[in-house]
Each structure stands twice: as structure tokens, then as C-alpha cells.
Amino acid sequence: MLDMELIRKDREAVATALAKRLDPAEVDQALDEIQRLDQERRALITEIDAERQRRKADARAYAEAKRAGREPEAVAPEAGRRQLSDLESELDEVQGRLRTAMSELPNLPADDILPGGKEANRVVKTFGEPPVIEKVRDHVELSRALGLVDYERGVKLGGSGFWIYTGVGARLEWALLNYFIDQHIRAGYEFLLPPHLLLDSAGFAAGQFPKFYDDVYHLDAASAPRGQFLLPTSETAILGAYQDEILDTTKLPLKAFAYTPCYRRESAGSHSDERGTVRGHQFNKVEIFQFTLPEQADAALEEMLAHAESLVEGLGLHYQRTLLSAGDASASMKKTLDIEVWMPSTGKYKEVSSVSWAGDYQARRAAIRYREPGGKQTRFVHTLNGSALATSRLFPAILEQYQQADGSVLIPEVLRDRMGTDRLTPR
């Protein structure tokens, strides 16, 4: 959520930044409504304060008259004067509308972020070279030949967009997850295993609700009267775990990571380059997260990027780093960089990690603050998150980049001890 004070003081700067993401006319309309509601809210607060002061004055006059043995004078109501309860009810309604309007605004993109959509994304780093493969087979064909994934039984169990890792394929998936977990612990991140069912308040705090409310799986109202949903990423859980807290500055940056399956309603496997496990309704991901002081955020972003990339480099995979444009990044983020692995069968790169800086946008929604030592005022922390990493695309990238002419697939060196072999061979 944006800072209302910033909108009051420098609406033009806010409008210019939001125009990188939204139509300028839409931005002006939204800001007009927000400022109108803000003025109405402040006018009501002034009127309520005045009414409370009048009531206090009347009460003092009544008490003084009683003490003096006089009959208190009856106070005649002023013409047009509204009841305090009516004013407070109206204020609640206006504040609710203002909160909704503010919650629908996206974050302000960082200064170095370009406007536009995917066409404005910029590749800023490349690691390695695409492997030379004489006859490329895609990961679906390789998975079937090697007995790693059962797509048909996955559909039988869950419907379209689900699969089952089987045998050595399940071991490869688990080896990847354990490799990530070990590296995060070495890097100083605390390991969390959060609930998969979260309250709606966590979705709002992360900035996923209300805009992307329909993109996740919700429990029905009878089962979850407070509102619950299956988490789409453990970013939502890590952030939500610290809602309404004041963090100790001596412990910042606070670094945590979590493993969870991720559950999403988005269309699965609808494009030829998204077959197999590339896109589905349930996939495994390890997520890293940091809560920082504002002045620590730049260094944290670089550290998280380097850490996520070291995992892909450790696997020996060719990838690129892309700086996303304002229109292609998550609405909650000021800045996002994607790590994208090469998929030989399609000749395209697929994102396996997004490392993002939210500034204080999520912290405002979640009321996560810090207080300087000896100070009284609290300020909002900055939050950063990164996939480290999503396995459902790394799995196919390993199969495709490491495939051999004899039909086997080499195992990345960092996984060989966990797998007990250096290659996968056809059954």
C-alpha cells in the first residue's frame, strides 16, 4: 500500500510513477477518488473531534452547576448538528472505501524500471552457453523414457495440470529441494515450514488480494468463516507470519526461507512451450525472504540475486537474468529481476526465480515496523523475496540441457551424492 502522505505532498510524482504501469487517465481517476475520500475522512474527523469537545464542555458545565448547587441549564441542540454515532458510522464507511481504493493501487516502480510490458524487459546478464545437442528431445519425452513422471495418473488424480513424480524422478525432485535447503541454511536463512492454508489477511498483506483474489483456491465460507485459501507461494506465509509486529532493529535484516508446494488456478499447459511440469496447478518451490531497514534493501537485493543465481550455476545450467518492466512485474513490487533457464526443445528461456524488492508496500499492508533504538516513532520495514528455486521448471531444464545422444541424462555434479548415480538411463 502506498503512503497517503506522499500522495498529498507530491501527487504528480506518484502519478508519473504509476503511469509506468497503468493508463494515465486511469491513474488520475484513481488518485482523484482517493484524495476526495481522504478530504472527506479528514473533515469527518474534525467534525467528530469538535462534537466530542462540545460534549466534554457540556459535561463540565453540568458538573460545575451541580457542585455549585444550581440547576444545570438544558443544552439546546444546534440546528443541523449530527449525532456522534452517525458521524462515527459515516467515518467508518469512508475509511473503508479509502482503504479499498488505496489497496487497489500498485506499487511505485523503482526509478530504473522502464514502462511497458514484456517487450520492455531487458536481459542484463547471461551465464554459460546453450548446450550443443544434435537431436533435441523435450522433457516430456525424456521423463517418460526414463520413468520419472507419470502424467496420466496425475491427471487421473487431480485433473488437468497435475502430475506424479515417480521413482528416480521423485528422488531427483527431492534432491533438488534438499540442495536448495542446505545452501540457504549456509547463507544464514532460517528454515520455516508454514501452514499451506492461510487466512485472507495474509493474502491482503502480500498484495495478492483483492486484485488476484480469483487466482488462488479458496475454502468455502461454511468451512472457513474467516476466509482461508491455499497459498500460491510461501512468500505469502513468511510475510504474513510477521503481521502487526515491531521488529528488533538489531536482528535486521531478518532472513527466512520456506519450502511448500504452491497452489494456483492459472491455466496449465495451455501453450506448446508449457507442456509437462512447466506450468501446473501444484508445484514445489523454496522461497527466500528478507525484512530489512530501508537503507539495507539495495544490498539485500544484490545478495539475494547472487544467492539464487549461485544455485542455478551450481547445477551447471545456462541461464539469463532479466530486469522486468513495470507492466510485467508483480503489482506489489518496486523492482523484479527474473532468472530464466534455457529450454533447448523450445529455444526459449523459462523463469525459475523472481527476486523482488517491495519497498515498504507490503509492510504497510501488514503493519510490520521497526523502532530505532531509543526512539518512539515506528517506521515500516522493507521486504524482499525470491524463488530459490521453483523445481517444476528446473527439472525439465536439467533433463533437456544434460541429455545425451544415447538417451541418458547426466546428473548435475552437486546432486550426484544425493542421487547415488551420475546419470539417468532409459528403463
Coordinates of C-alpha atoms in Angstrom, one line a residue:
M1 CA 0.0 0.0 0.0
L2 CA 1.3 3.5 -0.8
D3 CA 1.9 6.3 1.6
M4 CA -1.1 8.6 1.8
E5 CA 1.1 11.5 2.9
L6 CA 3.2 11.1 -0.3
I7 CA 0.1 11.3 -2.4
R8 CA -0.9 14.5 -0.6
K9 CA 2.5 16.1 -0.9
D10 CA 3.6 15.0 -4.3
R11 CA 0.7 13.7 -6.3
E12 CA 2.5 14.5 -9.6
A13 CA 5.4 12.2 -8.8
V14 CA 3.1 9.4 -7.7
A15 CA 1.0 9.8 -10.9
T16 CA 4.2 9.8 -13.1
A17 CA 5.5 6.6 -11.5
L18 CA 2.1 4.8 -11.6
A19 CA 1.8 5.7 -15.3
K20 CA 4.6 3.3 -16.0
R21 CA 2.1 0.6 -15.1
L22 CA -1.3 2.0 -15.7
D23 CA -3.1 4.2 -18.2
P24 CA -2.5 7.9 -17.1
A25 CA -6.3 8.6 -17.3
E26 CA -6.9 5.6 -15.0
V27 CA -4.3 6.9 -12.6
D28 CA -5.8 10.4 -12.5
Q29 CA -9.2 9.0 -11.9
A30 CA -8.0 6.7 -9.0
L31 CA -6.0 9.5 -7.4
D32 CA -8.9 11.9 -7.7
E33 CA -11.2 9.5 -5.8
I34 CA -8.5 8.7 -3.2
Q35 CA -7.9 12.4 -2.5
R36 CA -11.7 13.1 -2.4
L37 CA -12.2 10.3 0.2
D38 CA -9.1 11.5 2.1
Q39 CA -10.5 15.0 2.4
E40 CA -13.9 13.7 3.4
R41 CA -12.3 11.5 6.0
R42 CA -10.3 14.4 7.5
A43 CA -13.4 16.6 7.5
L44 CA -15.4 14.0 9.4
I45 CA -12.5 13.5 11.9
T46 CA -12.5 17.3 12.5
E47 CA -16.3 17.3 13.0
I48 CA -16.2 14.3 15.3
D49 CA -13.4 15.9 17.4
A50 CA -15.4 19.1 17.6
E51 CA -18.5 17.2 18.7
R52 CA -16.6 15.4 21.4
Q53 CA -15.1 18.7 22.7
R54 CA -18.7 20.1 22.8
R55 CA -19.8 17.1 24.8
K56 CA -16.9 17.4 27.2
A57 CA -17.7 21.2 27.7
D58 CA -21.4 20.4 28.3
A59 CA -20.4 17.7 30.8
R60 CA -18.0 20.1 32.6
A61 CA -20.8 22.8 32.8
Y62 CA -23.2 20.3 34.1
A63 CA -20.8 19.1 36.8
E64 CA -19.9 22.6 37.8
A65 CA -23.6 23.6 38.2
K66 CA -24.2 20.6 40.4
R67 CA -21.2 21.4 42.6
A68 CA -22.5 25.0 42.9
G69 CA -26.0 23.8 43.9
R70 CA -27.5 25.2 40.7
E71 CA -29.9 23.5 38.4
P72 CA -27.9 22.7 35.2
E73 CA -29.0 24.6 32.2
A74 CA -30.5 22.4 29.4
V75 CA -28.4 22.4 26.3
A76 CA -30.4 23.2 23.2
P77 CA -29.2 21.1 20.2
E78 CA -27.7 23.2 17.4
A79 CA -29.6 23.3 14.1
G80 CA -28.1 20.7 11.7
R81 CA -25.9 19.2 14.4
R82 CA -25.5 15.4 13.8
Q83 CA -25.4 12.7 16.3
L84 CA -21.9 11.5 17.2
S85 CA -22.8 7.9 16.4
D86 CA -23.9 8.9 12.9
L87 CA -20.7 10.7 12.3
E88 CA -18.6 7.8 13.6
S89 CA -20.6 5.4 11.4
E90 CA -20.0 7.6 8.3
L91 CA -16.3 7.8 9.1
D92 CA -16.0 4.0 9.3
E93 CA -17.7 3.8 5.9
V94 CA -15.5 6.4 4.3
Q95 CA -12.3 4.9 5.8
G96 CA -13.3 1.5 4.4
R97 CA -13.8 2.9 0.9
L98 CA -10.5 4.8 1.1
R99 CA -8.7 1.6 2.3
T100 CA -10.1 -0.3 -0.6
A101 CA -9.2 2.4 -3.1
M102 CA -5.6 2.6 -1.7
S103 CA -5.3 -1.2 -1.7
E104 CA -6.1 -1.3 -5.4
L105 CA -3.1 0.9 -6.3
P106 CA 0.0 -1.0 -7.4
N107 CA 3.5 -0.2 -6.0
L108 CA 5.6 2.7 -7.4
P109 CA 8.2 1.2 -9.8
A110 CA 11.9 2.0 -9.0
D111 CA 13.4 4.8 -11.0
D112 CA 15.4 2.5 -13.3
I113 CA 12.4 0.4 -14.3
L114 CA 11.1 1.1 -17.8
P115 CA 7.4 1.5 -18.6
G116 CA 5.6 -1.1 -20.8
G117 CA 5.1 -4.8 -20.8
K118 CA 7.2 -7.8 -21.8
E119 CA 8.6 -6.0 -24.8
A120 CA 10.4 -3.6 -22.5
N121 CA 12.2 -6.3 -20.4
R122 CA 16.0 -6.1 -20.5
V123 CA 18.5 -9.0 -20.3
V124 CA 21.2 -7.8 -18.0
K125 CA 23.3 -10.9 -17.6
T126 CA 24.0 -14.3 -19.2
F127 CA 25.7 -17.3 -17.7
G128 CA 27.3 -20.0 -19.8
E129 CA 26.3 -21.1 -23.3
P130 CA 23.4 -23.1 -24.7
P131 CA 24.5 -26.8 -24.9
V132 CA 25.0 -28.1 -28.4
I133 CA 22.6 -31.0 -28.9
E134 CA 22.4 -32.8 -32.2
K135 CA 18.9 -34.2 -31.8
V136 CA 16.9 -32.4 -29.1
R137 CA 14.1 -34.3 -27.2
D138 CA 11.8 -32.4 -24.9
H139 CA 11.5 -33.1 -21.2
V140 CA 8.1 -34.8 -21.5
E141 CA 9.6 -37.5 -23.9
L142 CA 12.7 -37.8 -21.7
S143 CA 10.6 -38.1 -18.5
R144 CA 8.6 -40.9 -20.0
A145 CA 11.6 -42.8 -21.4
L146 CA 13.4 -42.5 -18.0
G147 CA 10.3 -43.3 -15.9
L148 CA 10.5 -40.0 -14.0
V149 CA 7.0 -38.5 -14.2
D150 CA 3.6 -40.1 -14.6
Y151 CA 1.4 -37.5 -16.3
E152 CA -1.6 -39.7 -17.0
R153 CA -2.1 -40.9 -13.4
G154 CA -1.5 -37.3 -12.2
V155 CA -4.5 -36.2 -14.4
K156 CA -6.5 -39.2 -13.1
L157 CA -5.9 -38.0 -9.5
G158 CA -6.1 -34.2 -9.8
G159 CA -7.3 -33.4 -13.3
S160 CA -5.5 -31.3 -15.9
G161 CA -2.4 -29.6 -14.7
F162 CA -1.3 -32.2 -12.2
W163 CA 1.4 -35.0 -12.4
I164 CA 3.2 -37.5 -10.2
Y165 CA 6.9 -37.7 -9.8
T166 CA 7.8 -41.4 -9.7
G167 CA 10.8 -43.5 -8.7
V168 CA 14.1 -41.8 -9.6
G169 CA 12.1 -38.8 -10.8
A170 CA 10.8 -38.3 -7.2
R171 CA 14.3 -38.7 -5.9
L172 CA 15.6 -36.1 -8.3
E173 CA 12.9 -33.7 -7.3
W174 CA 13.7 -34.2 -3.6
A175 CA 17.4 -33.9 -4.2
L176 CA 16.9 -30.5 -5.8
L177 CA 14.8 -29.4 -2.8
N178 CA 17.4 -30.6 -0.3
Y179 CA 20.2 -29.0 -2.3
F180 CA 18.4 -25.6 -2.0
I181 CA 17.6 -26.1 1.7
D182 CA 21.3 -26.8 2.6
Q183 CA 22.5 -23.8 0.6
H184 CA 20.0 -21.4 2.3
I185 CA 21.0 -22.6 5.8
R186 CA 24.6 -22.0 4.9
A187 CA 23.7 -18.5 3.7
G188 CA 22.2 -17.6 7.1
Y189 CA 18.4 -18.0 6.3
E190 CA 16.1 -19.6 9.0
F191 CA 14.2 -22.6 7.7
L192 CA 10.4 -22.4 8.1
L193 CA 7.7 -25.0 7.3
P194 CA 4.5 -22.9 7.4
P195 CA 0.8 -23.9 7.0
H196 CA -0.4 -24.3 3.5
L197 CA -3.9 -22.9 4.4
L198 CA -3.7 -19.2 5.2
L199 CA -6.2 -16.6 6.3
D200 CA -7.3 -14.0 3.8
S201 CA -5.4 -11.3 5.8
A202 CA -2.2 -12.9 4.7
G203 CA -3.2 -12.6 1.0
F204 CA -4.1 -8.9 1.6
A205 CA -0.8 -8.2 3.4
A206 CA 1.2 -9.7 0.5
G207 CA -0.6 -7.6 -2.1
Q208 CA -2.3 -10.5 -3.8
F209 CA -5.8 -9.5 -2.6
P210 CA -8.0 -8.0 -3.7
K211 CA -6.7 -7.9 -7.3
F212 CA -5.7 -11.5 -7.7
Y213 CA -8.2 -13.0 -5.3
D214 CA -9.6 -15.4 -8.0
D215 CA -6.2 -16.8 -8.9
V216 CA -6.0 -19.0 -5.8
Y217 CA -8.0 -21.8 -4.3
H218 CA -10.4 -20.7 -1.5
L219 CA -12.2 -22.7 1.1
D220 CA -16.0 -22.2 1.1
A221 CA -17.4 -19.8 3.7
A222 CA -19.0 -22.6 5.7
S223 CA -15.7 -24.4 6.2
A224 CA -13.7 -21.2 6.7
P225 CA -15.8 -18.3 8.1
R226 CA -12.7 -16.1 8.5
G227 CA -11.7 -16.7 4.9
Q228 CA -8.9 -19.2 4.0
F229 CA -7.0 -20.1 0.9
L230 CA -4.3 -22.5 -0.3
L231 CA -1.0 -20.5 -0.5
P232 CA 0.2 -19.7 -4.1
T233 CA 3.7 -19.1 -2.8
S234 CA 5.4 -19.3 0.6
E235 CA 6.3 -15.6 0.3
T236 CA 2.7 -15.0 1.4
A237 CA 3.2 -17.2 4.5
I238 CA 6.6 -15.8 5.6
L239 CA 5.3 -12.2 5.3
G240 CA 2.0 -13.0 7.0
A241 CA 3.8 -14.6 9.9
Y242 CA 5.1 -11.2 11.0
Q243 CA 1.9 -9.2 10.5
D244 CA 1.3 -6.4 13.1
E245 CA 4.8 -6.8 14.7
I246 CA 7.5 -4.4 15.5
L247 CA 10.9 -6.0 14.7
D248 CA 14.1 -5.6 16.6
T249 CA 16.5 -3.5 14.6
T250 CA 19.4 -5.5 15.9
K251 CA 18.0 -8.5 14.1
L252 CA 17.6 -6.8 10.8
P253 CA 18.0 -7.9 8.1
L254 CA 15.8 -10.9 9.2
K255 CA 16.4 -13.7 6.7
A256 CA 14.0 -16.7 6.4
F257 CA 13.1 -19.3 3.8
A258 CA 10.4 -21.9 3.4
Y259 CA 9.6 -24.9 1.4
T260 CA 6.0 -25.5 0.3
P261 CA 4.0 -26.8 -2.6
C262 CA 2.4 -23.8 -4.4
Y263 CA -1.3 -24.0 -5.5
R264 CA -2.5 -21.8 -8.4
R265 CA -5.7 -21.7 -10.5
E266 CA -3.9 -20.2 -13.5
S267 CA -4.2 -22.0 -16.9
A268 CA -1.9 -25.0 -17.0
G269 CA -0.2 -26.4 -20.1
S270 CA -2.2 -24.3 -22.5
H271 CA 0.8 -23.5 -24.7
S272 CA 3.2 -25.8 -26.6
D273 CA 6.2 -24.5 -24.6
E274 CA 4.4 -25.1 -21.3
R275 CA 3.9 -28.9 -21.5
G276 CA 4.8 -31.4 -18.8
T277 CA 5.7 -29.8 -15.5
V278 CA 6.5 -26.3 -16.8
R279 CA 3.1 -25.0 -15.7
G280 CA 0.6 -26.6 -13.4
H281 CA -1.8 -26.1 -10.5
Q282 CA 0.6 -27.5 -7.9
F283 CA 4.4 -27.3 -7.9
N284 CA 7.2 -27.3 -5.4
K285 CA 9.2 -24.2 -4.6
V286 CA 11.7 -22.9 -2.0
E287 CA 11.3 -19.2 -1.2
I288 CA 13.8 -16.9 0.4
F289 CA 12.7 -13.7 2.2
Q290 CA 14.2 -10.7 3.9
F291 CA 12.9 -8.0 6.2
T292 CA 15.3 -5.0 6.2
L293 CA 15.8 -1.5 7.2
P294 CA 15.3 0.9 4.2
E295 CA 19.0 1.5 3.9
Q296 CA 19.7 -2.2 3.8
A297 CA 17.4 -3.0 0.9
D298 CA 19.8 -2.4 -2.1
A299 CA 22.4 -4.7 -0.6
A300 CA 19.8 -7.3 0.3
L301 CA 18.5 -7.4 -3.3
E302 CA 22.0 -7.9 -4.7
E303 CA 22.8 -10.6 -2.1
M304 CA 19.5 -12.5 -2.9
L305 CA 20.1 -12.3 -6.6
A306 CA 23.6 -13.6 -6.3
H307 CA 22.5 -16.4 -4.0
A308 CA 19.6 -17.6 -6.2
E309 CA 21.9 -17.5 -9.3
S310 CA 24.6 -19.5 -7.4
L311 CA 22.1 -22.3 -7.2
V312 CA 21.5 -22.4 -10.9
E313 CA 25.2 -22.0 -11.6
G314 CA 25.9 -24.9 -9.2
L315 CA 23.6 -27.0 -11.3
G316 CA 25.6 -26.0 -14.4
L317 CA 22.6 -24.7 -16.3
H318 CA 22.7 -21.9 -18.9
Y319 CA 20.5 -19.0 -17.9
Q320 CA 19.9 -15.3 -18.2
R321 CA 18.9 -12.5 -15.8
T322 CA 16.2 -10.2 -16.9
L323 CA 15.1 -6.9 -15.4
L324 CA 11.4 -6.7 -15.8
S325 CA 9.5 -3.7 -17.0
A326 CA 6.9 -2.0 -14.8
G327 CA 4.0 -3.7 -16.6
D328 CA 5.4 -7.2 -16.4
A329 CA 6.4 -7.2 -12.7
S330 CA 4.1 -8.1 -9.8
A331 CA 1.9 -5.1 -8.8
S332 CA 3.3 -5.3 -5.3
M333 CA 7.0 -4.9 -6.3
K334 CA 9.1 -1.9 -7.0
K335 CA 11.7 -3.9 -8.8
T336 CA 11.9 -7.5 -10.1
L337 CA 14.7 -9.5 -11.8
D338 CA 13.9 -12.9 -13.3
I339 CA 16.4 -15.8 -13.6
E340 CA 15.5 -17.7 -16.7
V341 CA 16.9 -21.1 -17.7
W342 CA 17.4 -22.2 -21.3
M343 CA 15.0 -24.9 -22.7
P344 CA 16.6 -26.5 -25.7
S345 CA 13.3 -28.1 -27.0
T346 CA 11.6 -24.7 -27.5
G347 CA 14.6 -22.4 -28.0
K348 CA 13.2 -20.2 -25.2
Y349 CA 14.1 -19.2 -21.6
K350 CA 11.8 -20.0 -18.8
E351 CA 11.7 -18.2 -15.4
V352 CA 12.7 -20.3 -12.4
S353 CA 13.2 -17.4 -10.0
S354 CA 11.9 -13.9 -9.5
V355 CA 13.9 -11.8 -7.0
S356 CA 11.9 -8.7 -6.0
W357 CA 12.1 -5.7 -3.8
A358 CA 8.7 -4.4 -2.5
G359 CA 10.0 -1.3 -0.6
D360 CA 7.5 -0.7 2.3
Y361 CA 4.5 -1.5 0.2
Q362 CA 3.8 -4.9 1.8
A363 CA 4.9 -3.8 5.2
R364 CA 2.3 -1.0 5.2
R365 CA -0.4 -3.5 4.4
A366 CA 0.9 -5.9 7.0
A367 CA 1.8 -3.3 9.6
I368 CA 5.3 -4.6 10.0
R369 CA 7.5 -1.9 11.5
Y370 CA 10.7 -1.2 13.4
R371 CA 11.7 1.3 16.0
E372 CA 15.1 3.0 16.2
P373 CA 16.9 2.3 19.5
G374 CA 15.8 4.9 22.0
G375 CA 13.2 6.3 19.6
K376 CA 9.4 6.5 19.9
Q377 CA 8.2 6.6 16.3
T378 CA 8.0 3.4 14.3
R379 CA 8.8 3.1 10.6
F380 CA 7.9 0.4 8.1
V381 CA 10.5 -2.2 7.2
H382 CA 11.3 -3.1 3.6
T383 CA 10.6 -6.6 2.3
L384 CA 12.3 -8.6 -0.4
N385 CA 11.5 -12.1 -1.7
G386 CA 13.0 -14.5 -4.2
S387 CA 12.2 -18.0 -5.6
A388 CA 15.2 -20.2 -4.8
L389 CA 14.1 -22.1 -6.6
A390 CA 11.0 -23.4 -8.4
T391 CA 11.7 -27.1 -9.3
S392 CA 8.9 -27.7 -11.9
R393 CA 11.0 -25.8 -14.5
L394 CA 14.4 -26.7 -13.3
F395 CA 13.5 -30.4 -13.5
P396 CA 12.8 -30.1 -17.3
A397 CA 15.8 -27.8 -17.8
I398 CA 18.1 -30.4 -16.3
L399 CA 16.7 -33.1 -18.5
E400 CA 16.9 -31.1 -21.7
Q401 CA 20.3 -29.4 -21.1
Y402 CA 22.0 -32.6 -19.8
Q403 CA 20.5 -35.1 -22.4
Q404 CA 22.9 -37.4 -24.2
A405 CA 22.9 -38.9 -27.6
D406 CA 22.3 -42.4 -26.1
G407 CA 19.1 -41.4 -24.4
S408 CA 20.6 -41.0 -21.0
V409 CA 20.7 -37.8 -18.9
L410 CA 23.7 -36.7 -16.8
I411 CA 23.0 -35.7 -13.2
P412 CA 24.5 -32.3 -12.2
E413 CA 27.6 -32.9 -10.1
V414 CA 26.1 -31.2 -7.0
L415 CA 23.2 -33.8 -6.9
R416 CA 25.2 -37.0 -7.6
D417 CA 25.8 -37.9 -3.9
R418 CA 22.1 -37.4 -3.2
M419 CA 21.1 -39.5 -6.2
G420 CA 23.8 -42.2 -5.9
T421 CA 24.5 -42.1 -9.6
D422 CA 25.9 -39.7 -12.2
R423 CA 23.3 -40.4 -14.9
L424 CA 19.7 -41.5 -15.6
T425 CA 19.3 -44.2 -18.2
P426 CA 16.2 -45.4 -20.1
R427 CA 14.3 -48.2 -18.5

